[in-house]
């Protein structure tokens, strides 16, 4: 693996999960029923006490936050990653809910998706699934190949299929949940990070952080074609991480802004053609806004600030 990439990963901690509920952004896992639920919306604010949170997911009446662990290292196979469970008001109900005792450890969990009463999470080179009720592990699929991999985000395409990004290989995969096999959709999205599929299942948007993790673009994929040829969306560019499709059809994209020197991050709103439509106003500066999501009410973003060890609930309006 290139030294520049390694340095970028360790300083930036791309798409790594960890998590407190700060509150205000949106998770890039989309395209299925992962936002379903009866959440009336937590009060805007900031929650603390997470361990490098990378992703927030709404799963029925619960929220989950992926924590990369004590070190902000997205590739460390150190076994100290975990998922925190919260109720729909943003109250922590189990700090280390997943994995349960007896299940295999998580290393650096990042993006998540919710389907068929299961939480699926990306963990370096595999996708792991857990039953929402028992919190026990019920699924595992490992990506093939010898080249270094960094599975980063997940979107639900349909009841049997997940879309998965791989930042190191610059790839987007389809994962068949029955065969547990990955099929490559594209290898041309440098630093593929956040991903979301639209309701038609024919189009996906992918946020890239760049092949060297120094800056990437927003892409759209036509899923009806194989291989799917990524096309840039306008001039959207930055240290892009999380991605969400909003109720009005616009896209929200998080940007770390600074890597070598940490800087306050942003979430900007773009129309489907890439023109800027606005920006999300944070209650305070957030360093490292990663894989955020829209809450069950559709009114707030739940934003993990990975460097700050916070999760922010931020009003969209």
CSV table of N, CA and C in Angstrom, one decimal, residues 1-2 5-6 8-10 12-17 54 74-75 108 110-111 122-127 143 147-154 163-173 182 186-195 206-217 219 239-242 256 290-291:
chain,number,residue,atom,x,y,z
A,1,UNK,N,0.8,-1.2,0.0
A,1,UNK,CA,0.0,0.0,0.0
A,1,UNK,C,0.9,1.2,0.0
A,2,UNK,N,0.6,2.3,-0.8
A,2,UNK,CA,1.4,3.5,-0.9
A,2,UNK,C,1.5,4.2,0.4
A,5,UNK,N,-1.0,7.0,1.0
A,5,UNK,CA,-2.3,6.5,1.3
A,5,UNK,C,-2.4,6.1,2.8
A,6,UNK,N,-1.3,5.4,3.3
A,6,UNK,CA,-1.3,5.0,4.7
A,6,UNK,C,-1.4,6.2,5.6
A,8,UNK,N,-2.5,9.1,4.9
A,8,UNK,CA,-3.8,9.7,4.8
A,8,UNK,C,-4.8,9.0,5.6
A,9,UNK,N,-4.8,7.7,5.5
A,9,UNK,CA,-5.8,6.9,6.3
A,9,UNK,C,-5.6,7.1,7.8
A,10,UNK,N,-4.4,7.1,8.3
A,10,UNK,CA,-4.2,7.2,9.7
A,10,UNK,C,-4.5,8.6,10.2
A,12,UNK,N,-6.5,10.8,8.7
A,12,UNK,CA,-7.9,11.2,8.3
A,12,UNK,C,-8.9,10.3,8.9
A,13,UNK,N,-8.6,9.0,8.9
A,13,UNK,CA,-9.6,8.0,9.5
A,13,UNK,C,-10.8,7.9,8.6
A,14,UNK,N,-10.7,7.8,7.3
A,14,UNK,CA,-11.8,7.8,6.4
A,14,UNK,C,-12.9,6.8,6.8
A,15,UNK,N,-14.1,7.2,6.7
A,15,UNK,CA,-15.2,6.3,6.8
A,15,UNK,C,-15.1,5.4,8.0
A,16,UNK,N,-14.5,5.7,9.1
A,16,UNK,CA,-14.3,4.8,10.2
A,16,UNK,C,-15.5,5.0,11.1
A,17,UNK,N,-15.9,4.0,11.8
A,17,UNK,CA,-17.1,4.1,12.6
A,17,UNK,C,-16.7,4.2,14.0
A,54,UNK,N,-17.9,6.7,13.2
A,54,UNK,CA,-17.8,6.9,11.8
A,54,UNK,C,-19.2,6.9,11.1
A,74,UNK,N,-8.5,3.3,10.3
A,74,UNK,CA,-9.5,2.6,9.6
A,74,UNK,C,-9.1,1.2,9.1
A,75,UNK,N,-7.8,0.9,9.2
A,75,UNK,CA,-7.4,-0.4,8.7
A,75,UNK,C,-6.8,-1.3,9.8
A,108,UNK,N,-12.6,-2.3,12.8
A,108,UNK,CA,-12.8,-0.8,12.5
A,108,UNK,C,-14.1,-0.6,11.7
A,110,UNK,N,-17.4,0.7,10.0
A,110,UNK,CA,-17.7,2.0,9.4
A,110,UNK,C,-19.1,2.1,8.9
A,111,UNK,N,-19.4,2.2,7.6
A,111,UNK,CA,-20.7,2.4,7.1
A,111,UNK,C,-21.7,1.2,7.5
A,122,UNK,N,-19.8,-2.5,7.5
A,122,UNK,CA,-18.5,-2.7,6.8
A,122,UNK,C,-17.4,-2.7,7.8
A,123,UNK,N,-16.6,-3.8,7.7
A,123,UNK,CA,-15.4,-3.9,8.6
A,123,UNK,C,-14.2,-4.3,7.9
A,124,UNK,N,-13.5,-3.4,7.3
A,124,UNK,CA,-12.3,-3.5,6.5
A,124,UNK,C,-12.4,-4.4,5.3
A,125,UNK,N,-12.5,-5.7,5.4
A,125,UNK,CA,-12.5,-6.6,4.3
A,125,UNK,C,-13.8,-7.5,4.3
A,126,UNK,N,-14.8,-7.1,5.1
A,126,UNK,CA,-16.0,-8.0,5.2
A,126,UNK,C,-17.2,-7.2,5.6
A,127,UNK,N,-18.3,-7.7,5.2
A,127,UNK,CA,-19.6,-7.2,5.7
A,127,UNK,C,-20.2,-8.1,6.7
A,143,UNK,N,-14.7,-10.0,1.2
A,143,UNK,CA,-14.4,-9.6,-0.2
A,143,UNK,C,-13.2,-10.4,-0.6
A,147,UNK,N,-5.4,-7.8,-3.1
A,147,UNK,CA,-5.1,-6.3,-3.0
A,147,UNK,C,-5.7,-5.8,-1.7
A,148,UNK,N,-5.0,-4.8,-1.1
A,148,UNK,CA,-5.6,-4.2,0.1
A,148,UNK,C,-7.0,-3.7,-0.1
A,149,UNK,N,-7.8,-3.8,0.8
A,149,UNK,CA,-9.2,-3.3,0.7
A,149,UNK,C,-9.6,-2.5,1.9
A,150,UNK,N,-10.6,-1.6,1.7
A,150,UNK,CA,-11.1,-0.8,2.8
A,150,UNK,C,-12.6,-0.6,2.5
A,151,UNK,N,-13.4,-1.6,2.8
A,151,UNK,CA,-14.9,-1.5,2.7
A,151,UNK,C,-15.3,-0.4,3.6
A,152,UNK,N,-16.1,0.5,3.0
A,152,UNK,CA,-16.4,1.8,3.7
A,152,UNK,C,-17.8,2.1,4.0
A,153,UNK,N,-18.7,2.0,3.0
A,153,UNK,CA,-20.1,2.3,3.2
A,153,UNK,C,-21.0,1.3,2.5
A,154,UNK,N,-22.2,1.3,2.9
A,154,UNK,CA,-23.2,0.3,2.4
A,154,UNK,C,-24.5,1.0,2.1
A,163,UNK,N,-25.2,-2.6,-1.9
A,163,UNK,CA,-24.1,-1.9,-2.6
A,163,UNK,C,-23.1,-1.6,-1.6
A,164,UNK,N,-21.8,-1.8,-2.0
A,164,UNK,CA,-20.7,-1.6,-1.0
A,164,UNK,C,-19.6,-0.8,-1.7
A,165,UNK,N,-19.0,0.2,-1.0
A,165,UNK,CA,-17.8,0.9,-1.6
A,165,UNK,C,-16.5,0.3,-1.0
A,166,UNK,N,-15.5,0.5,-1.8
A,166,UNK,CA,-14.1,0.0,-1.3
A,166,UNK,C,-13.2,1.2,-1.6
A,167,UNK,N,-12.8,1.9,-0.6
A,167,UNK,CA,-12.0,3.1,-0.8
A,167,UNK,C,-10.6,2.9,-1.4
A,168,UNK,N,-9.9,1.8,-0.9
A,168,UNK,CA,-8.6,1.5,-1.4
A,168,UNK,C,-8.6,1.0,-2.9
A,169,UNK,N,-9.5,0.2,-3.2
A,169,UNK,CA,-9.6,-0.3,-4.6
A,169,UNK,C,-10.3,0.7,-5.5
A,170,UNK,N,-11.0,1.7,-5.0
A,170,UNK,CA,-11.8,2.6,-5.8
A,170,UNK,C,-12.9,1.9,-6.5
A,171,UNK,N,-13.5,1.0,-5.8
A,171,UNK,CA,-14.5,0.1,-6.4
A,171,UNK,C,-15.9,0.2,-5.7
A,172,UNK,N,-16.9,-0.2,-6.5
A,172,UNK,CA,-18.3,-0.3,-6.0
A,172,UNK,C,-18.7,-1.7,-6.3
A,173,UNK,N,-19.2,-2.4,-5.3
A,173,UNK,CA,-19.6,-3.8,-5.5
A,173,UNK,C,-21.1,-4.0,-5.2
A,182,UNK,N,-19.5,-11.1,-3.8
A,182,UNK,CA,-19.4,-9.8,-4.3
A,182,UNK,C,-19.2,-9.8,-5.8
A,186,UNK,N,-18.1,-1.3,-10.5
A,186,UNK,CA,-17.2,-0.3,-11.1
A,186,UNK,C,-15.9,-0.3,-10.3
A,187,UNK,N,-14.8,0.0,-11.1
A,187,UNK,CA,-13.5,0.2,-10.5
A,187,UNK,C,-12.9,1.6,-10.7
A,188,UNK,N,-13.8,2.5,-11.0
A,188,UNK,CA,-13.4,3.8,-11.5
A,188,UNK,C,-13.9,5.0,-10.6
A,189,UNK,N,-14.0,4.8,-9.3
A,189,UNK,CA,-14.4,5.8,-8.4
A,189,UNK,C,-13.3,6.0,-7.4
A,190,UNK,N,-12.3,6.9,-7.7
A,190,UNK,CA,-11.2,7.1,-6.8
A,190,UNK,C,-11.6,7.4,-5.4
A,191,UNK,N,-11.1,6.5,-4.4
A,191,UNK,CA,-11.4,6.7,-3.0
A,191,UNK,C,-12.9,6.6,-2.7
A,192,UNK,N,-13.6,5.6,-3.4
A,192,UNK,CA,-15.1,5.5,-3.2
A,192,UNK,C,-15.4,5.4,-1.7
A,193,UNK,N,-16.3,6.3,-1.3
A,193,UNK,CA,-16.6,6.4,0.2
A,193,UNK,C,-18.1,6.3,0.4
A,194,UNK,N,-18.9,7.3,0.6
A,194,UNK,CA,-20.3,7.3,0.9
A,194,UNK,C,-21.1,6.8,-0.4
A,195,UNK,N,-22.2,6.1,-0.2
A,195,UNK,CA,-23.0,5.7,-1.3
A,195,UNK,C,-24.5,5.7,-0.9
A,206,UNK,N,-22.2,8.2,-5.5
A,206,UNK,CA,-21.0,7.8,-4.7
A,206,UNK,C,-20.1,9.0,-4.5
A,207,UNK,N,-19.8,9.2,-3.2
A,207,UNK,CA,-18.9,10.3,-2.8
A,207,UNK,C,-17.5,9.7,-2.8
A,208,UNK,N,-16.5,10.3,-3.5
A,208,UNK,CA,-15.1,9.9,-3.5
A,208,UNK,C,-14.3,10.8,-2.7
A,209,UNK,N,-13.2,10.3,-2.1
A,209,UNK,CA,-12.3,11.1,-1.3
A,209,UNK,C,-11.0,11.2,-2.1
A,210,UNK,N,-10.9,10.5,-3.2
A,210,UNK,CA,-9.7,10.6,-4.1
A,210,UNK,C,-8.8,9.4,-3.9
A,211,UNK,N,-8.1,9.0,-4.9
A,211,UNK,CA,-7.2,7.8,-4.9
A,211,UNK,C,-6.1,8.0,-3.8
A,212,UNK,N,-5.6,9.2,-3.6
A,212,UNK,CA,-4.6,9.4,-2.6
A,212,UNK,C,-5.2,10.0,-1.3
A,213,UNK,N,-6.5,10.0,-1.2
A,213,UNK,CA,-7.2,10.6,0.0
A,213,UNK,C,-6.8,12.1,0.2
A,214,UNK,N,-6.6,12.8,-0.9
A,214,UNK,CA,-6.4,14.2,-0.8
A,214,UNK,C,-7.5,15.0,-1.5
A,215,UNK,N,-8.5,14.4,-2.0
A,215,UNK,CA,-9.6,15.1,-2.6
A,215,UNK,C,-10.2,14.3,-3.7
A,216,UNK,N,-11.6,14.2,-3.7
A,216,UNK,CA,-12.3,13.5,-4.7
A,216,UNK,C,-13.5,14.2,-5.1
A,217,UNK,N,-14.4,13.4,-5.9
A,217,UNK,CA,-15.5,14.0,-6.5
A,217,UNK,C,-16.8,13.2,-6.2
A,219,UNK,N,-20.0,11.2,-7.8
A,219,UNK,CA,-20.3,10.5,-9.0
A,219,UNK,C,-21.7,10.0,-9.0
A,239,UNK,N,-12.8,16.5,0.4
A,239,UNK,CA,-12.5,15.3,1.2
A,239,UNK,C,-13.8,14.7,1.6
A,240,UNK,N,-14.5,14.2,0.5
A,240,UNK,CA,-15.9,13.7,0.7
A,240,UNK,C,-16.0,12.4,1.4
A,241,UNK,N,-17.1,12.3,2.3
A,241,UNK,CA,-17.3,11.1,3.1
A,241,UNK,C,-18.7,10.7,3.0
A,242,UNK,N,-19.6,11.2,3.9
A,242,UNK,CA,-21.0,10.7,4.0
A,242,UNK,C,-21.8,11.3,2.9
A,256,UNK,N,-14.7,16.7,4.9
A,256,UNK,CA,-13.8,16.9,6.1
A,256,UNK,C,-13.0,18.3,6.0
A,290,UNK,N,-18.5,12.4,9.3
A,290,UNK,CA,-18.3,11.2,8.5
A,290,UNK,C,-19.7,10.8,7.9
A,291,UNK,N,-20.0,9.5,8.1
A,291,UNK,CA,-21.2,8.9,7.5
A,291,UNK,C,-22.5,9.2,8.2
